[in-house]
Coordinates of C-alpha atoms and ligand atoms in Angstrom, one line a residue:
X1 CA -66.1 58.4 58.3
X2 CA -63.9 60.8 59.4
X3 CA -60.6 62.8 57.9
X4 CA -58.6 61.2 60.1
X5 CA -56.9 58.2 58.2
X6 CA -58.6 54.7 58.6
X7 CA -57.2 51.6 60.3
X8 CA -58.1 48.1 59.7
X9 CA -56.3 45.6 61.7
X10 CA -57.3 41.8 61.4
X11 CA -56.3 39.5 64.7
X12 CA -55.7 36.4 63.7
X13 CA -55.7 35.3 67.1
X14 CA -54.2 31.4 67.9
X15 CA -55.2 30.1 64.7
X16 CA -53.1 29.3 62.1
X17 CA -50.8 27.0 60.2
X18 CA -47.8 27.5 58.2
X19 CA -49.9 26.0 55.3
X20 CA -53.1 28.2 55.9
X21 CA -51.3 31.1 57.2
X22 CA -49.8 31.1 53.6
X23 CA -52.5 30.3 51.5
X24 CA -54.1 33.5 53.7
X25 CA -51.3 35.7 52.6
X26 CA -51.2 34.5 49.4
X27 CA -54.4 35.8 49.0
X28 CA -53.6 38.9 51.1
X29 CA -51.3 39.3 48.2
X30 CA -53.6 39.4 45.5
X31 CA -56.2 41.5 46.9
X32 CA -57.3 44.6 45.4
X33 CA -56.3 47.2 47.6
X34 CA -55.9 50.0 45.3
X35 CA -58.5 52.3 45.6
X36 CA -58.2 52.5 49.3
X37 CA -56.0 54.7 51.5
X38 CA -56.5 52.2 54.9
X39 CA -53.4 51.2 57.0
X40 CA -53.8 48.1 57.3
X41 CA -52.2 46.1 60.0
X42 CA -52.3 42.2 60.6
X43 CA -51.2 40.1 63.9
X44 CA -50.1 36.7 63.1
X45 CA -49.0 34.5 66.2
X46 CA -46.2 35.1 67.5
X47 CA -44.4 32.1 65.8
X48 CA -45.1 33.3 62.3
X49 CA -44.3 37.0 62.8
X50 CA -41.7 37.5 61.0
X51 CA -42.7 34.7 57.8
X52 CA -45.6 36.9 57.3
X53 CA -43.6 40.2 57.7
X54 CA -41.2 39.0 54.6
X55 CA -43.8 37.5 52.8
X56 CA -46.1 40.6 53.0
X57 CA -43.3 43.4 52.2
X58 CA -44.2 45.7 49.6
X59 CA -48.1 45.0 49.7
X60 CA -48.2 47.9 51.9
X61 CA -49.7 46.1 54.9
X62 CA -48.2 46.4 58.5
X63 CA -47.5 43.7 60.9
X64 CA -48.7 43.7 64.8
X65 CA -47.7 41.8 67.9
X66 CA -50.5 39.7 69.5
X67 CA -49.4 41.2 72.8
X68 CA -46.0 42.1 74.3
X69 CA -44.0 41.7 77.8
X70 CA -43.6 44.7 80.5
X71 CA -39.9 44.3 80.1
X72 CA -36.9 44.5 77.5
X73 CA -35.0 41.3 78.4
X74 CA -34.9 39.3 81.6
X75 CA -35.8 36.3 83.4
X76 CA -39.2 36.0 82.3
X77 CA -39.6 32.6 80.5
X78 CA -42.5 32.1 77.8
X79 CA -42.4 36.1 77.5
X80 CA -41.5 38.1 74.5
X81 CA -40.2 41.8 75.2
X82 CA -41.1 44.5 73.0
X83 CA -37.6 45.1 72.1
X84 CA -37.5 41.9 70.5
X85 CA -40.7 42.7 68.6
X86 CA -38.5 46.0 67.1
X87 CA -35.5 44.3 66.2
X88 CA -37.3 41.5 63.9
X89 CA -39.1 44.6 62.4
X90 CA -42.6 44.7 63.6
X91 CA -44.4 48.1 64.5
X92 CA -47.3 47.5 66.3
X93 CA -48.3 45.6 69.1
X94 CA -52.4 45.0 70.7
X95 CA -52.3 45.5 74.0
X96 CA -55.5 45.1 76.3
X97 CA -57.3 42.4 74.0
X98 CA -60.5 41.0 76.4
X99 CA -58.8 37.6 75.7
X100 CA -56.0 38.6 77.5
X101 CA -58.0 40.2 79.9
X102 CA -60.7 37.9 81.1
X103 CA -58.6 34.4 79.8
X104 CA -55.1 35.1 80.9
X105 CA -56.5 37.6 83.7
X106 CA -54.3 40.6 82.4
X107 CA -55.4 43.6 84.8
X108 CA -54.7 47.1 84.4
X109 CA -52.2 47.1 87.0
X110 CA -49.7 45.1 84.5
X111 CA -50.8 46.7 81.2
X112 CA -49.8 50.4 81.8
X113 CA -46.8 48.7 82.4
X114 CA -47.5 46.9 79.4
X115 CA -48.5 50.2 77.0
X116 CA -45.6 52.1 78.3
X117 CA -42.3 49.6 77.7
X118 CA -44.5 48.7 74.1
X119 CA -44.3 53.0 73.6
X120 CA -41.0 53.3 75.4
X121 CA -39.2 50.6 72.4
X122 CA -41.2 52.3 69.6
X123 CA -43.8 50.2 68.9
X124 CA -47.4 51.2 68.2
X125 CA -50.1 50.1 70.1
X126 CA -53.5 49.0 69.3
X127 CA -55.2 49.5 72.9
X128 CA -58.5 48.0 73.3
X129 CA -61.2 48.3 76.0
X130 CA -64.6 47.3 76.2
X131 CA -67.2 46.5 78.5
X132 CA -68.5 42.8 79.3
X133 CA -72.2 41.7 79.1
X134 CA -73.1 42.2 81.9
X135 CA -71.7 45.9 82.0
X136 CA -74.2 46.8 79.5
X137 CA -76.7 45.1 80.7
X138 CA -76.7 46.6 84.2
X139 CA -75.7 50.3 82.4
X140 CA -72.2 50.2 83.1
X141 CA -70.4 49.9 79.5
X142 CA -69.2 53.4 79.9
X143 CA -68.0 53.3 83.1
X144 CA -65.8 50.3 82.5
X145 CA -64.7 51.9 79.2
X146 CA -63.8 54.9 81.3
X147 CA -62.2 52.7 84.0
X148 CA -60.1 51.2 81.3
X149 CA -58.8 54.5 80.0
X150 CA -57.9 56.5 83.6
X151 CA -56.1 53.1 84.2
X152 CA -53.1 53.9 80.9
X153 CA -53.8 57.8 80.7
X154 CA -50.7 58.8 82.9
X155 CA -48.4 55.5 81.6
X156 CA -48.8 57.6 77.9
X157 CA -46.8 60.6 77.2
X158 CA -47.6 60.6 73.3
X159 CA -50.4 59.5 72.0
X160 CA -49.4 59.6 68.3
X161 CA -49.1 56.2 68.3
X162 CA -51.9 54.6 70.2
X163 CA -55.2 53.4 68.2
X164 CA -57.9 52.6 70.6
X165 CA -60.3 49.6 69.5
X166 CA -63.5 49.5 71.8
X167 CA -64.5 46.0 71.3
X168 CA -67.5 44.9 73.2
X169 CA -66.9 41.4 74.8
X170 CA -70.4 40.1 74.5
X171 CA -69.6 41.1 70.4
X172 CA -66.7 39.6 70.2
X173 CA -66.2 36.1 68.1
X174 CA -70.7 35.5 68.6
X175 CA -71.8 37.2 65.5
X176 CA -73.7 39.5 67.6
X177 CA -72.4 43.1 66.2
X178 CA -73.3 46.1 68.1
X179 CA -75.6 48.5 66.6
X180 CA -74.0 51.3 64.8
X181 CA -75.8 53.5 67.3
X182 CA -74.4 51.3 70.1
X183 CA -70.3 51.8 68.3
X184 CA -71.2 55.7 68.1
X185 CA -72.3 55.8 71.4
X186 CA -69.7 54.7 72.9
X187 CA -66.9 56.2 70.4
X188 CA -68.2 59.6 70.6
X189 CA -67.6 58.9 74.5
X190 CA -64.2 58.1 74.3
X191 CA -63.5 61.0 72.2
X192 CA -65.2 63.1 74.6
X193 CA -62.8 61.2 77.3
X194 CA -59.9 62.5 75.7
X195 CA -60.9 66.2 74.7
X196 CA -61.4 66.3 78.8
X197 CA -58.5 64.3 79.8
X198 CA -55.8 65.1 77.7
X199 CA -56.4 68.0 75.1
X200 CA -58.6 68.6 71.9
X201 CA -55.7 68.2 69.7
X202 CA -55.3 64.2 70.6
X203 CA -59.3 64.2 70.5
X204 CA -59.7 65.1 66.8
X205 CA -56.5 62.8 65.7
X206 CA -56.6 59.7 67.8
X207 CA -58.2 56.8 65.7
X208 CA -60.9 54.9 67.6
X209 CA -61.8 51.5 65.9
X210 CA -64.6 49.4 66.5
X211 CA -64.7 45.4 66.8
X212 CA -67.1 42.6 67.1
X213 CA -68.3 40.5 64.7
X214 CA -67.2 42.1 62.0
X215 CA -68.2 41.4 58.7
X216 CA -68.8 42.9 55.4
X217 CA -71.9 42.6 55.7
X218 CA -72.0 45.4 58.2
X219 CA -68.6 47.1 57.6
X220 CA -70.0 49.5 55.5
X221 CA -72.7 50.7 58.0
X222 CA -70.9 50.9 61.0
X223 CA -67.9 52.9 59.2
X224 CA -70.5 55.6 58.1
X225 CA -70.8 56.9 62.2
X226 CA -68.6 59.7 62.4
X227 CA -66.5 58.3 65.0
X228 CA -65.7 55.0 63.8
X229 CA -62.1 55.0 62.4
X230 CA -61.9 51.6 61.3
X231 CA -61.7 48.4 62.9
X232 CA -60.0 45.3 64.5
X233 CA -61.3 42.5 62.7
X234 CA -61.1 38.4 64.6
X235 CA -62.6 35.9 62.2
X236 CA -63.1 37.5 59.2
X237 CA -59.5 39.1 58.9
X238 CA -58.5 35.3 58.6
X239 CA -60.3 34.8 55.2
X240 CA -58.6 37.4 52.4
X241 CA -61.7 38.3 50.4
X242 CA -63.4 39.0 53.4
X243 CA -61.2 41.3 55.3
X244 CA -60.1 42.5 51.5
X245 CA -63.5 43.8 51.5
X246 CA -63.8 45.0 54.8
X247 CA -60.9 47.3 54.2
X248 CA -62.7 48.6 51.2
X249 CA -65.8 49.6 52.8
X250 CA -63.6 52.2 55.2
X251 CA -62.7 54.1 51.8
Ligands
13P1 P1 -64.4 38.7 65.9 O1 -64.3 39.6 64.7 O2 -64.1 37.3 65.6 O3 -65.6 38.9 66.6 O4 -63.2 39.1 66.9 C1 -63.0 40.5 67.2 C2 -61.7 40.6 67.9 O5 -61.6 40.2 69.0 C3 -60.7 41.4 67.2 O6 -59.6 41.7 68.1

């Protein structure tokens, strides 16, 4: 693990309740968190954004948008704009998610749009890219990755607040984790992507975080490759002990 400072974000994805979302923070609440200087970030569904927000305030964990509209207001019914996401007080948004790519058939085309109004209103974006199995099966993971990254590069005038989360589609909600040599591989890629493509500076500071499958069972060895920054976590950020632990294995 790096200098740089560790993210762990858990996507709760469209699961939920109000009673299990709050026996979830409840136990968000009294996890031990202490001995670990993580930023932690969690994306509730939309709906329960700004319950969770309250409920979590002081326990030092951030609050994320599932994904946000290309637009501040306007008549675009069922969307939710990232001003709105700033005025009830959340900071981040994921943007990119292979759900939203390969379900809802998000294409690059709309989320540059997408990155820049989220950067434009002052939220933070979780960006994720990653390949599809049959990318890597035919040799192509970095290329998509690559594709994925020209496709934002000039919709982003600051990178400061971008975190990119490769996340492997084939490892995504199957329990089949990529190898940590797999993760490095294709971290130490990105990196390389942005030393060349937008300047060393961004290169050493951008957090890239890894997710797939993961669990803390395997946490701990995929967060010891040097360019693994932390990670985006699906299922198990939606039981407390277990994401609890996850965020402790960054430290
Ligand atoms: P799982 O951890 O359930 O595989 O999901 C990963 C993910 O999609 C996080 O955004």
């Amino acid at each position: 693990m790096s200098a740089r400072t560790c993210f762990v974000g858990g996507n709760w994805k469209c699961f939920g309740s109000n009673q299990s979302i709050d026996a979830l923070v409840s136990g968000l609440l009294k996890a031990d968190l202490s001995n670990t200087s993580a930023e932690v970030v969690v994306a509730p569904p939309f709906v329960y954004l700004s319950k969770v927000k309250e409920a979590l305030a002081g326990k030092n964990i951030s609050i994320a948008a599932q994904n946000c509209w290309r637009e501040s207001e306007g008549a675009f019914t069922g969307e939710v704009s990232p001003a709105m996401l700033r005025d009830i007080g959340v900071h981040w948004v994921i943007l990119g998610h292979s759900e939203r790519r390969h379900i809802i058939k998000e294409n690059d085309e709309l989320l540059k749009k997408k990155v820049e109004a989220a950067l434009k209103h002052g939220l933070k974006v979780i960006f994720c890219v990653g390949e599809q199995l049959e990318d890597r099966k035919s040799k192509r993971a970095q290329e998509v990755v690559t594709a994925q990254l020209d496709a934002c590069k000039e919709h982003i005038g600051c990178w400061e607040n971008v975190v990119i989360a490769y996340e492997p589609v084939w490892a995504i909600g199957t329990g089949e984790v990529a190898t940590p040599q797999q993760v490095q591989e294709i971290h130490s890629m990105i990196r390389r992507w942005f030393e060349e493509n937008i300047s060393s500076s961004v290169a050493q500071k951008i957090r890239i975080i890894y997710g797939g499958s993961v669990k803390p069972q395997n946490s701990t060895e995929l967060a010891k490759n040097p360019d693994v920054d932390g990670f985006l976590v699906g299922g198990a950020s939606l039981v407390a002990d277990q994401f609890a632990s996850i965020i402790r294995s960054t430290s």
